Amino acid sequence: MTVSFPASRRRVVLGKLATLYADMDAAYAAAAATAGLSCAGCAENCCTSFFQHHTHVEWLYLQAGLDALPAERREAFLDRAKAYVAACREALARGETPRVLCPLNDDGLCGLYGHRLMICRLHGVPNVLIGGMGVREFPGCGPCQRLVAGRPGAKFMDRTPLLKRLAALEMELWGSKPGRPPKVDLTLAEMLLAGPPGGEAAKQGK
Ligand code: SF4
Ligand code: SF4
């Protein structure tokens, strides 16, 4: 399905997403401080985790970061994204969950740190999500689980209000179009290769 969004609406919604991301970062920093978690020197690089992403608003924000890069760097990331997609396909064809390093990972550092997705911002600390499926608890990454083991009272970050705000921004971006926005269901690499949502390059990485 091809979708497009007016430039004026994109600007407003992406501005609000920047504010939401800042709030996510603050919530994460507080939870990580409580847990005593730091990613510095971590040997378990979580940038090999296999995720699909679901919102057009985050896709647009990621693309804005990519577009702002010097051409050479952008092309290098896109080359890596193609290799990532191919490697994931091979793993999936073998019936395995892909463990492939994110194409934006530069020697352990995120190449689009300011534009990384919510899942990258909130991964790590124990968190809770309260919704239609009840209260779901996520224990955090391996290093954090080991840190908080034996501390049953360790506070979980509630990511419910943050996700609600993201969902509201997705709806605001969608505007008065009928129905609800379709789920994106692309990996980060596929999003990079696709160009902004609505671009027909969207299928090139597939
Ligand atoms: S979130 Fe956890 S697994 Fe990922 S780099 Fe940080 S400490 Fe390591
Ligand atoms: S976008 Fe950045 S933080 Fe997220 S997986 Fe890729 S390199 Fe890691």
Coordinates of N, CA, C and O and ligand atoms in Angstrom, one line a residue, residues 28 37-39 42 44 46 123-124 141 143, ligand 1:
Y28 N 14.6 6.4 30.1 CA 15.5 5.3 30.1 C 16.7 5.5 31.0 O 17.2 4.7 31.7
L37 N 22.9 0.2 35.2 CA 23.2 -0.3 33.9 C 24.0 0.7 33.0 O 23.5 1.9 32.9
S38 N 25.0 0.3 32.4 CA 25.7 1.1 31.4 C 26.1 0.3 30.2 O 26.4 -0.9 30.4
C39 N 25.9 0.8 29.0 CA 26.3 0.0 27.8 C 27.8 0.1 27.5 O 28.2 -0.6 26.6
C42 N 30.1 -3.0 26.9 CA 29.2 -4.3 26.9 C 29.7 -5.2 25.8 O 29.8 -4.8 24.7
E44 N 27.9 -7.9 25.0 CA 26.7 -8.5 24.4 C 26.0 -7.4 23.5 O 25.0 -6.8 23.9
C46 N 23.6 -5.7 21.5 CA 22.2 -6.0 21.2 C 21.8 -5.4 19.8 O 20.7 -5.6 19.4
H123 N 15.4 -0.5 24.7 CA 15.9 -1.8 25.0 C 16.9 -1.8 26.1 O 17.8 -0.9 26.2
G124 N 16.9 -2.7 27.0 CA 17.9 -2.8 28.0 C 17.4 -2.9 29.4 O 17.6 -3.9 30.1
C141 N 17.7 -6.5 29.0 CA 18.8 -7.3 28.4 C 19.5 -8.2 29.4 O 19.3 -8.1 30.6
P143 N 22.7 -8.4 30.4 CA 23.5 -7.7 31.5 C 22.6 -7.1 32.5 O 23.0 -7.1 33.7
Ligands
SF4_1 S1 21.3 -2.5 26.3 FE1 22.2 -4.2 27.4 S2 22.9 -5.7 25.9 FE2 22.6 -3.7 24.9 S3 24.6 -2.7 24.8 FE3 23.4 -2.0 26.7 S4 24.1 -3.3 28.3 FE4 24.7 -4.4 26.4

